[in-house]
């Protein structure tokens, strides 16, 4: 049986996971009567709900052609830059890549980021223009954009001579003809086998293996996934782990070897060079470590892990409603859960505060940390989350540097002026602006990450919900000075109890409300946005005074405007430096860090002083 290892590169929502579903079905991985969930590769609940790939995953399909069977190991990579820590290392496991692009949108920033890494490693791409049946599809222009992208990324002549297929992952067909609207994925299988080389490996050399992904199992402990570079491995063989510099991390035995068969990991007794496997038996080895036989001294060169660029404070929930909705509320429980996360997610770094009741969690972006908070919330945790802050560093000259991002925005032409103005207020530099057809403009900025915190909600309002924004870590650059944040103040409850419709009705003229009537509130909780720049303390429990007199007309029933309800990411992006998000399994509340108004006044006087 011959072997092929490929990765699929695609931007968020370009149809990568749906295409893999069809590869499964057409290769016979599933039985005919087997019940299969849609988007089978998106295995956790958050991936299914959001329609994005968060965790890189390996799988394999077997394809038979003219009596010869080929096993194709497929790595499904995350399309969002916040999970880029996964992507960079995965490419070292494969010998070829499929670049999947939307027939209407074309190559997007994340595509550019991962494709650049793939081309630098010498991998040869197969371009698949997906969603060919879209009414606004422009396959020929998209193909030209892909070629230009490869040229800009420094592709060699062999890489520029790439095969092209036009496909519809949802309808399960691929063809070399742009007009095809039916068929199957056999052309894609053929292209993979013909164009992607089989792994060139030395099976007789000593065993060596580079850890690319890290997972945890309650029964077998730490599971290390990667591709065997040289040699063979049997169950119970002695092994050791080395870091990038060749220092020994630990020694042990291979207690379990698992190979990918369809969606499952199946135990095997023996594995050889070229195959992608998972390995158990070590307790301290981590990503970028080399696992090898005890007599091998030279580690495999590996991709360093990119440093985190953003951090948030995870604190014990100290609001008056603490412990009402969640059952995991102590700092010990939060510490243990974060330590477990850091063990399997190498892009996250955790530091405990001196007072032991909060933790600084650093990661690659708001979405990555938002996914962690949402996961913990569903597990029953209660947390207080601070506003995200960027992580600065100093250059050799001792000057402060901050992270920058490339921001690509697609908007209707009528909104482009507003977007450019707002981005320039946030110290972004316009690097490119061009029409992208159908009345839309594509604008590219280089912006400090700090200026983008909290902008997404405002951006959607400015573009009437039609704009698309894609962000990608670019570099560390010079510190840009102060950046204006939220322009408006908030409405703060000065009482604890339940909100009353009569009081909220009179507060509506003050600004926009975040809560409805009969909602539990407490002193210091944020219940709305003020229409003016300053914060305002209000009473949301004020009832109508009852008298003995009856009015001639019946009192009109109070009709409140529906409140603005925020998702977790929107709430985190909205808050200011002196505010927090209270996260529980049932509620997301905004609050001031200091609930007591007297303490808040003292703090503001200190800042002014």
Coordinates of N, CA and C in Angstrom, one line a residue, residues 232-328:
X232 N 11.7 2.7 12.6 CA 10.4 2.0 12.9 C 10.2 2.0 14.4
X233 N 9.0 1.8 14.9 CA 8.7 1.8 16.3 C 7.8 0.6 16.6
X234 N 8.1 -0.1 17.7 CA 7.2 -1.2 18.1 C 6.7 -0.8 19.6
X235 N 5.6 -1.5 20.0 CA 5.1 -1.3 21.3 C 6.2 -1.6 22.4
X236 N 6.3 -0.8 23.4 CA 7.3 -1.0 24.5 C 8.8 -0.8 24.2
X237 N 9.0 -0.2 23.0 CA 10.4 0.2 22.7 C 10.8 1.3 23.6
X238 N 12.1 1.3 24.1 CA 12.6 2.4 24.9 C 12.7 3.7 24.0
X239 N 12.3 4.8 24.5 CA 12.4 6.1 23.8 C 12.8 7.2 24.8
X240 N 13.2 8.3 24.2 CA 13.5 9.5 25.0 C 13.0 10.8 24.3
X241 N 12.8 11.9 25.0 CA 12.4 13.1 24.4 C 13.5 14.1 24.6
X242 N 13.8 14.9 23.5 CA 14.8 15.9 23.5 C 14.2 17.3 23.1
X243 N 14.7 18.4 23.7 CA 14.2 19.7 23.2 C 15.0 20.1 22.0
X244 N 14.7 21.4 21.6 CA 15.4 21.9 20.3 C 16.9 21.9 20.4
X245 N 17.4 22.1 21.6 CA 18.9 22.2 21.8 C 19.5 20.8 22.0
X246 N 18.7 19.7 22.0 CA 19.3 18.4 22.2 C 19.4 18.0 23.7
X247 N 18.8 18.8 24.6 CA 18.8 18.4 26.0 C 17.7 17.3 26.3
X248 N 18.0 16.3 27.1 CA 17.0 15.3 27.3 C 16.0 15.8 28.3
X249 N 14.7 15.7 27.8 CA 13.5 16.1 28.7 C 13.1 15.0 29.6
X250 N 13.0 13.7 29.0 CA 12.7 12.6 29.8 C 12.9 11.3 29.0
X251 N 12.9 10.2 29.7 CA 13.0 8.9 29.1 C 11.9 8.0 29.5
X252 N 11.5 7.0 28.6 CA 10.4 6.1 28.9 C 10.3 5.1 27.9
X253 N 9.0 4.5 27.7 CA 8.7 3.5 26.7 C 7.5 3.9 26.0
X254 N 7.4 3.4 24.8 CA 6.2 3.6 23.9 C 5.1 2.6 24.4
X255 N 4.2 3.1 25.3 CA 3.2 2.2 25.8 C 2.0 2.0 24.9
X256 N 1.8 2.9 24.0 CA 0.7 2.8 23.0 C 1.0 3.5 21.7
X257 N 0.8 2.9 20.6 CA 1.0 3.5 19.3 C -0.4 3.5 18.6
X258 N -0.8 4.6 18.1 CA -2.1 4.7 17.4 C -1.9 5.3 16.0
X259 N -2.6 4.7 15.0 CA -2.6 5.2 13.6 C -4.0 5.7 13.3
X260 N -4.1 6.6 12.3 CA -5.4 7.2 12.0 C -6.0 6.3 10.9
X261 N -7.2 5.9 11.2 CA -8.0 5.1 10.2 C -9.4 5.7 10.1
X262 N -9.6 6.5 9.1 CA -10.9 7.3 9.0 C -10.9 8.3 10.1
X263 N -12.0 8.4 10.8 CA -12.1 9.4 11.9 C -11.5 8.9 13.2
X264 N -11.2 7.6 13.3 CA -10.8 7.0 14.5 C -9.3 6.8 14.6
X265 N -8.8 6.8 15.9 CA -7.4 6.4 16.1 C -7.4 5.0 16.6
X266 N -6.7 4.1 15.8 CA -6.7 2.7 16.1 C -5.4 2.3 16.6
X267 N -5.3 1.4 17.7 CA -4.0 1.0 18.2 C -3.3 0.0 17.2
X268 N -2.0 0.2 17.1 CA -1.2 -0.7 16.2 C 0.0 -1.1 17.0
X269 N 0.6 -2.3 16.6 CA 1.8 -2.8 17.3 C 3.0 -2.3 16.7
X270 N 2.9 -1.7 15.5 CA 4.2 -1.4 14.7 C 3.9 -0.2 13.8
X271 N 4.8 0.7 13.7 CA 4.7 1.9 12.8 C 6.0 2.2 12.1
X272 N 6.0 2.7 10.9 CA 7.3 2.9 10.2 C 7.3 4.3 9.6
X273 N 8.5 4.7 9.2 CA 8.8 6.1 8.8 C 7.8 6.5 7.7
X274 N 7.4 7.8 7.8 CA 6.5 8.3 6.8 C 5.1 8.4 7.2
X275 N 4.7 7.5 8.2 CA 3.3 7.5 8.6 C 3.1 8.5 9.7
X276 N 1.9 9.0 9.8 CA 1.5 10.0 10.9 C 0.8 9.1 12.0
X277 N 1.4 9.2 13.2 CA 0.9 8.4 14.3 C 0.7 9.2 15.6
X278 N 0.0 8.6 16.6 CA 0.0 9.2 17.9 C 0.6 8.2 18.9
X279 N 1.3 8.8 19.9 CA 2.2 8.0 20.8 C 1.9 8.3 22.2
X280 N 1.8 7.3 23.1 CA 1.6 7.6 24.5 C 2.7 6.9 25.3
X281 N 3.0 7.4 26.5 CA 4.1 6.7 27.3 C 5.0 7.7 28.0
X282 N 4.9 9.0 27.5 CA 5.8 10.1 28.2 C 4.9 11.1 28.9
X283 N 5.4 11.7 29.9 CA 4.5 12.6 30.7 C 5.0 14.1 30.6
X284 N 6.2 14.4 30.2 CA 6.7 15.8 30.1 C 6.9 16.3 28.7
X285 N 7.1 15.3 27.7 CA 7.4 15.8 26.4 C 6.3 16.7 25.8
X286 N 6.7 17.6 25.0 CA 5.7 18.6 24.5 C 5.9 18.9 23.0
X287 N 5.2 19.8 22.4 CA 5.3 20.2 21.0 C 6.7 20.7 20.8
X288 N 7.2 20.3 19.6 CA 8.6 20.7 19.1 C 9.7 19.9 19.7
X289 N 9.4 18.9 20.6 CA 10.4 18.0 21.1 C 10.6 16.9 20.1
X290 N 11.8 16.3 20.1 CA 12.1 15.1 19.3 C 12.0 13.9 20.1
X291 N 11.2 12.9 19.7 CA 11.2 11.6 20.4 C 12.0 10.6 19.6
X292 N 12.9 9.9 20.2 CA 13.9 9.1 19.5 C 14.4 7.9 20.3
X293 N 15.1 7.0 19.7 CA 15.7 5.9 20.4 C 16.8 6.5 21.3
X294 N 17.1 5.8 22.5 CA 18.0 6.4 23.5 C 19.4 6.8 22.9
X295 N 19.9 6.1 21.9 CA 21.3 6.4 21.4 C 21.3 7.5 20.4
X296 N 20.2 8.1 19.9 CA 20.2 9.2 19.0 C 20.4 10.5 19.7
X297 N 21.4 11.3 19.2 CA 21.8 12.5 20.0 C 21.3 13.8 19.3
X298 N 21.0 13.8 18.0 CA 20.7 15.0 17.2 C 19.2 15.2 17.1
X299 N 18.6 16.3 17.7 CA 17.2 16.5 17.5 C 16.8 16.9 16.1
X300 N 15.5 16.8 15.7 CA 15.0 17.2 14.4 C 14.8 18.7 14.5
X301 N 15.2 19.5 13.5 CA 15.0 20.9 13.5 C 13.5 21.2 13.4
X302 N 13.0 22.1 14.3 CA 11.6 22.3 14.4 C 11.2 23.8 14.3
X303 N 10.0 24.0 14.0 CA 9.4 25.4 13.9 C 9.2 25.9 15.3
X304 N 9.8 27.0 15.7 CA 9.6 27.5 17.1 C 8.1 28.0 17.2
X305 N 7.6 28.0 18.5 CA 6.2 28.4 18.7 C 6.2 29.9 18.8
X306 N 5.3 30.5 18.0 CA 5.1 32.0 18.0 C 4.7 32.5 19.4
X307 N 5.3 33.6 19.9 CA 4.9 34.1 21.2 C 3.5 34.6 21.2
X308 N 2.8 34.6 22.4 CA 1.5 35.2 22.5 C 1.6 36.7 22.3
X309 N 0.5 37.3 21.9 CA 0.4 38.7 21.6 C -0.6 39.5 22.5
X310 N -1.5 38.7 23.2 CA -2.6 39.3 23.9 C -2.8 38.6 25.2
X311 N -3.2 39.3 26.2 CA -3.5 38.6 27.5 C -4.7 39.1 28.2
X312 N -5.4 38.3 29.0 CA -6.5 38.6 29.8 C -6.3 38.1 31.2
X313 N -7.0 38.8 32.1 CA -7.0 38.3 33.5 C -8.2 37.5 33.8
X314 N -8.0 36.2 34.2 CA -9.1 35.4 34.6 C -9.1 35.4 36.2
X315 N -10.2 36.0 36.7 CA -10.2 36.1 38.2 C -11.4 35.3 38.8
X316 N -11.3 35.0 40.1 CA -12.4 34.4 40.8 C -13.6 35.4 40.7
X317 N -14.8 34.8 40.5 CA -16.0 35.7 40.4 C -16.3 36.2 41.9
X318 N -16.2 37.5 42.1 CA -16.5 38.1 43.4 C -17.7 39.0 43.4
X319 N -18.6 38.8 42.4 CA -19.9 39.6 42.4 C -20.8 39.1 43.5
X320 N -21.9 39.9 43.8 CA -22.9 39.4 44.8 C -23.6 38.1 44.4
X321 N -23.6 37.8 43.1 CA -24.3 36.6 42.6 C -23.4 35.4 42.4
X322 N -22.2 35.5 42.9 CA -21.2 34.4 42.8 C -21.7 33.1 43.3
X323 N -21.5 32.0 42.6 CA -21.9 30.7 43.1 C -23.4 30.4 42.9
X324 N -24.2 31.2 42.3 CA -25.6 30.9 42.1 C -25.8 30.0 40.9
X325 N -25.0 30.2 39.8 CA -25.2 29.4 38.6 C -24.2 28.4 38.2
X326 N -23.0 28.5 38.8 CA -21.9 27.6 38.5 C -21.5 26.8 39.7
X327 N -20.8 25.7 39.5 CA -20.4 24.9 40.6 C -18.9 24.8 40.7
X328 N -18.2 25.5 39.8 CA -16.7 25.6 39.9 C -16.3 27.0 40.1

